[in-house]
């Protein structure tokens, strides 16, 4: 509903196939400086970003295209950074869960472990 209402008041050629191709080409060119792989942005994603830019503020078509290109590039870079961070944490997680350290040939410090029968500093007062 919102998409059809916004497309009626959008500038001519704003949601056309040629504008999608132009934005896709620019995004690919900008992201090729930072990433080795080719980045392909589908038409639905471009349409959603163009709609967001159009809802924010009505500008000239060139300026709205530039805003859409910047937004797509920023979203992709943010997604990639988050993905790399998650994969790095996932890669080193098993090593953090090991009880025995193979490098230093040491195990956990058992003197620091408090058993349930030992007194602790916690006090509970029931009123």
PDB file of C-alpha atoms in Angstrom:
ATOM      1  CA  UNK A   1       0.000   0.000   0.000  1.00  0.00           C
ATOM      2  CA  UNK A   2       2.702   2.467   0.995  1.00  0.00           C
ATOM      3  CA  UNK A   3       4.825   1.475  -2.006  1.00  0.00           C
ATOM      4  CA  UNK A   4       2.026   2.187  -4.483  1.00  0.00           C
ATOM      5  CA  UNK A   5       1.228   5.501  -2.818  1.00  0.00           C
ATOM      6  CA  UNK A   6       4.868   6.583  -2.888  1.00  0.00           C
ATOM      7  CA  UNK A   7       5.408   5.472  -6.486  1.00  0.00           C
ATOM      8  CA  UNK A   8       2.522   7.673  -7.590  1.00  0.00           C
ATOM      9  CA  UNK A   9       4.239  10.762  -6.180  1.00  0.00           C
ATOM     10  CA  UNK A  10       7.792   9.749  -7.121  1.00  0.00           C
ATOM     11  CA  UNK A  11       9.687  11.522  -9.905  1.00  0.00           C
ATOM     12  CA  UNK A  12       9.394   9.916 -13.341  1.00  0.00           C
ATOM     13  CA  UNK A  13      11.930   7.145 -13.874  1.00  0.00           C
ATOM     14  CA  UNK A  14      12.741   6.866 -10.184  1.00  0.00           C
ATOM     15  CA  UNK A  15      11.656   3.223  -9.850  1.00  0.00           C
ATOM     16  CA  UNK A  16      12.646   2.162 -13.377  1.00  0.00           C
ATOM     17  CA  UNK A  17      14.855  -0.744 -14.411  1.00  0.00           C
ATOM     18  CA  UNK A  18      17.523   1.628 -15.746  1.00  0.00           C
ATOM     19  CA  UNK A  19      17.775   3.385 -12.370  1.00  0.00           C
ATOM     20  CA  UNK A  20      18.182   0.003 -10.655  1.00  0.00           C
ATOM     21  CA  UNK A  21      20.983  -0.885 -13.081  1.00  0.00           C
ATOM     22  CA  UNK A  22      22.662   2.491 -12.518  1.00  0.00           C
ATOM     23  CA  UNK A  23      22.556   2.111  -8.720  1.00  0.00           C
ATOM     24  CA  UNK A  24      23.732  -1.508  -8.910  1.00  0.00           C
ATOM     25  CA  UNK A  25      26.689  -0.496 -11.118  1.00  0.00           C
ATOM     26  CA  UNK A  26      27.697   2.362  -8.801  1.00  0.00           C
ATOM     27  CA  UNK A  27      27.451   0.205  -5.677  1.00  0.00           C
ATOM     28  CA  UNK A  28      29.549  -2.493  -7.332  1.00  0.00           C
ATOM     29  CA  UNK A  29      32.156   0.082  -8.353  1.00  0.00           C
ATOM     30  CA  UNK A  30      32.351   1.683  -4.883  1.00  0.00           C
ATOM     31  CA  UNK A  31      32.509  -1.605  -2.983  1.00  0.00           C
ATOM     32  CA  UNK A  32      35.129  -3.063  -5.332  1.00  0.00           C
ATOM     33  CA  UNK A  33      37.710  -0.828  -3.616  1.00  0.00           C
ATOM     34  CA  UNK A  34      37.151  -2.565  -0.269  1.00  0.00           C
ATOM     35  CA  UNK A  35      35.997  -6.070  -1.232  1.00  0.00           C
ATOM     36  CA  UNK A  36      37.467  -8.561  -3.683  1.00  0.00           C
ATOM     37  CA  UNK A  37      34.195 -10.317  -4.483  1.00  0.00           C
ATOM     38  CA  UNK A  38      31.569  -8.787  -6.734  1.00  0.00           C
ATOM     39  CA  UNK A  39      28.619  -7.420  -4.782  1.00  0.00           C
ATOM     40  CA  UNK A  40      25.200  -7.871  -6.377  1.00  0.00           C
ATOM     41  CA  UNK A  41      22.235  -5.945  -5.000  1.00  0.00           C
ATOM     42  CA  UNK A  42      18.836  -7.266  -6.066  1.00  0.00           C
ATOM     43  CA  UNK A  43      15.987  -5.110  -7.366  1.00  0.00           C
ATOM     44  CA  UNK A  44      13.804  -5.503  -4.264  1.00  0.00           C
ATOM     45  CA  UNK A  45      16.556  -4.237  -1.961  1.00  0.00           C
ATOM     46  CA  UNK A  46      17.196  -1.256  -4.213  1.00  0.00           C
ATOM     47  CA  UNK A  47      13.462  -0.487  -4.326  1.00  0.00           C
ATOM     48  CA  UNK A  48      13.226  -0.607  -0.508  1.00  0.00           C
ATOM     49  CA  UNK A  49      16.172   1.766  -0.102  1.00  0.00           C
ATOM     50  CA  UNK A  50      14.830   4.117  -2.785  1.00  0.00           C
ATOM     51  CA  UNK A  51      11.469   4.140  -1.027  1.00  0.00           C
ATOM     52  CA  UNK A  52      13.155   4.933   2.301  1.00  0.00           C
ATOM     53  CA  UNK A  53      15.081   7.807   0.726  1.00  0.00           C
ATOM     54  CA  UNK A  54      11.926   9.118  -0.942  1.00  0.00           C
ATOM     55  CA  UNK A  55       9.962   8.963   2.321  1.00  0.00           C
ATOM     56  CA  UNK A  56      12.652  10.906   4.152  1.00  0.00           C
ATOM     57  CA  UNK A  57      12.844  13.865   1.837  1.00  0.00           C
ATOM     58  CA  UNK A  58      12.010  14.778  -1.745  1.00  0.00           C
ATOM     59  CA  UNK A  59      15.167  15.982  -3.501  1.00  0.00           C
ATOM     60  CA  UNK A  60      16.451  15.913  -7.039  1.00  0.00           C
ATOM     61  CA  UNK A  61      16.691  12.446  -8.558  1.00  0.00           C
ATOM     62  CA  UNK A  62      20.495  12.531  -8.690  1.00  0.00           C
ATOM     63  CA  UNK A  63      20.772  13.457  -5.029  1.00  0.00           C
ATOM     64  CA  UNK A  64      18.293  10.760  -3.986  1.00  0.00           C
ATOM     65  CA  UNK A  65      20.233   8.200  -6.050  1.00  0.00           C
ATOM     66  CA  UNK A  66      23.461   9.262  -4.332  1.00  0.00           C
ATOM     67  CA  UNK A  67      21.799   8.945  -0.917  1.00  0.00           C
ATOM     68  CA  UNK A  68      20.509   5.488  -1.844  1.00  0.00           C
ATOM     69  CA  UNK A  69      23.962   4.408  -3.048  1.00  0.00           C
ATOM     70  CA  UNK A  70      25.588   5.663   0.163  1.00  0.00           C
ATOM     71  CA  UNK A  71      22.978   3.918   2.291  1.00  0.00           C
ATOM     72  CA  UNK A  72      23.363   0.591   0.464  1.00  0.00           C
ATOM     73  CA  UNK A  73      27.165   0.753   0.752  1.00  0.00           C
ATOM     74  CA  UNK A  74      27.041   1.634   4.452  1.00  0.00           C
ATOM     75  CA  UNK A  75      24.560  -1.148   5.202  1.00  0.00           C
ATOM     76  CA  UNK A  76      26.702  -3.679   3.346  1.00  0.00           C
ATOM     77  CA  UNK A  77      29.902  -2.603   5.107  1.00  0.00           C
ATOM     78  CA  UNK A  78      28.197  -2.726   8.509  1.00  0.00           C
ATOM     79  CA  UNK A  79      26.807  -6.169   7.744  1.00  0.00           C
ATOM     80  CA  UNK A  80      30.220  -7.441   6.636  1.00  0.00           C
ATOM     81  CA  UNK A  81      31.968  -6.098   9.753  1.00  0.00           C
ATOM     82  CA  UNK A  82      29.381  -7.746  11.990  1.00  0.00           C
ATOM     83  CA  UNK A  83      29.706 -10.995  10.058  1.00  0.00           C
ATOM     84  CA  UNK A  84      33.507 -11.030  10.315  1.00  0.00           C
ATOM     85  CA  UNK A  85      33.285 -10.318  14.040  1.00  0.00           C
ATOM     86  CA  UNK A  86      30.812 -13.170  14.561  1.00  0.00           C
ATOM     87  CA  UNK A  87      32.902 -15.607  12.538  1.00  0.00           C
ATOM     88  CA  UNK A  88      36.037 -14.653  14.475  1.00  0.00           C
ATOM     89  CA  UNK A  89      34.276 -15.243  17.801  1.00  0.00           C
ATOM     90  CA  UNK A  90      32.929 -18.538  16.526  1.00  0.00           C
ATOM     91  CA  UNK A  91      36.363 -19.685  15.349  1.00  0.00           C
ATOM     92  CA  UNK A  92      38.065 -19.106  18.708  1.00  0.00           C
ATOM     93  CA  UNK A  93      35.173 -20.176  20.953  1.00  0.00           C
ATOM     94  CA  UNK A  94      36.242 -23.842  21.394  1.00  0.00           C
ATOM     95  CA  UNK A  95      39.700 -22.748  22.526  1.00  0.00           C
ATOM     96  CA  UNK A  96      38.221 -20.573  25.249  1.00  0.00           C
ATOM     97  CA  UNK A  97      36.178 -23.481  26.587  1.00  0.00           C
ATOM     98  CA  UNK A  98      39.096 -25.880  27.014  1.00  0.00           C
ATOM     99  CA  UNK A  99      39.937 -26.834  30.571  1.00  0.00           C
ATOM    100  CA  UNK A 100      43.478 -27.973  29.832  1.00  0.00           C
ATOM    101  CA  UNK A 101      45.862 -25.556  28.095  1.00  0.00           C
ATOM    102  CA  UNK A 102      48.046 -27.458  25.611  1.00  0.00           C
ATOM    103  CA  UNK A 103      50.574 -24.659  25.166  1.00  0.00           C
ATOM    104  CA  UNK A 104      51.551 -24.219  28.793  1.00  0.00           C
ATOM    105  CA  UNK A 105      50.597 -27.763  29.909  1.00  0.00           C
ATOM    106  CA  UNK A 106      48.476 -26.440  32.756  1.00  0.00           C
ATOM    107  CA  UNK A 107      44.968 -27.115  33.878  1.00  0.00           C
ATOM    108  CA  UNK A 108      42.526 -24.955  35.808  1.00  0.00           C
ATOM    109  CA  UNK A 109      43.524 -23.524  39.190  1.00  0.00           C
ATOM    110  CA  UNK A 110      41.590 -25.787  41.540  1.00  0.00           C
ATOM    111  CA  UNK A 111      42.340 -23.755  44.672  1.00  0.00           C
ATOM    112  CA  UNK A 112      40.219 -20.888  43.371  1.00  0.00           C
ATOM    113  CA  UNK A 113      37.153 -23.108  42.976  1.00  0.00           C
ATOM    114  CA  UNK A 114      34.813 -22.907  45.974  1.00  0.00           C
ATOM    115  CA  UNK A 115      32.845 -25.998  46.720  1.00  0.00           C
ATOM    116  CA  UNK A 116      29.276 -25.849  47.950  1.00  0.00           C
ATOM    117  CA  UNK A 117      30.226 -26.809  51.552  1.00  0.00           C
ATOM    118  CA  UNK A 118      32.784 -24.020  51.962  1.00  0.00           C
ATOM    119  CA  UNK A 119      31.625 -20.765  53.529  1.00  0.00           C
ATOM    120  CA  UNK A 120      31.380 -17.776  51.265  1.00  0.00           C
ATOM    121  CA  UNK A 121      30.946 -14.035  51.655  1.00  0.00           C
ATOM    122  CA  UNK A 122      27.270 -14.083  50.709  1.00  0.00           C
ATOM    123  CA  UNK A 123      24.750 -13.626  53.520  1.00  0.00           C
ATOM    124  CA  UNK A 124      21.026 -14.014  53.234  1.00  0.00           C
ATOM    125  CA  UNK A 125      18.686 -12.333  55.679  1.00  0.00           C
ATOM    126  CA  UNK A 126      15.046 -13.309  55.644  1.00  0.00           C
ATOM    127  CA  UNK A 127      12.710 -10.660  56.997  1.00  0.00           C
TER     128      UNK A 127
END
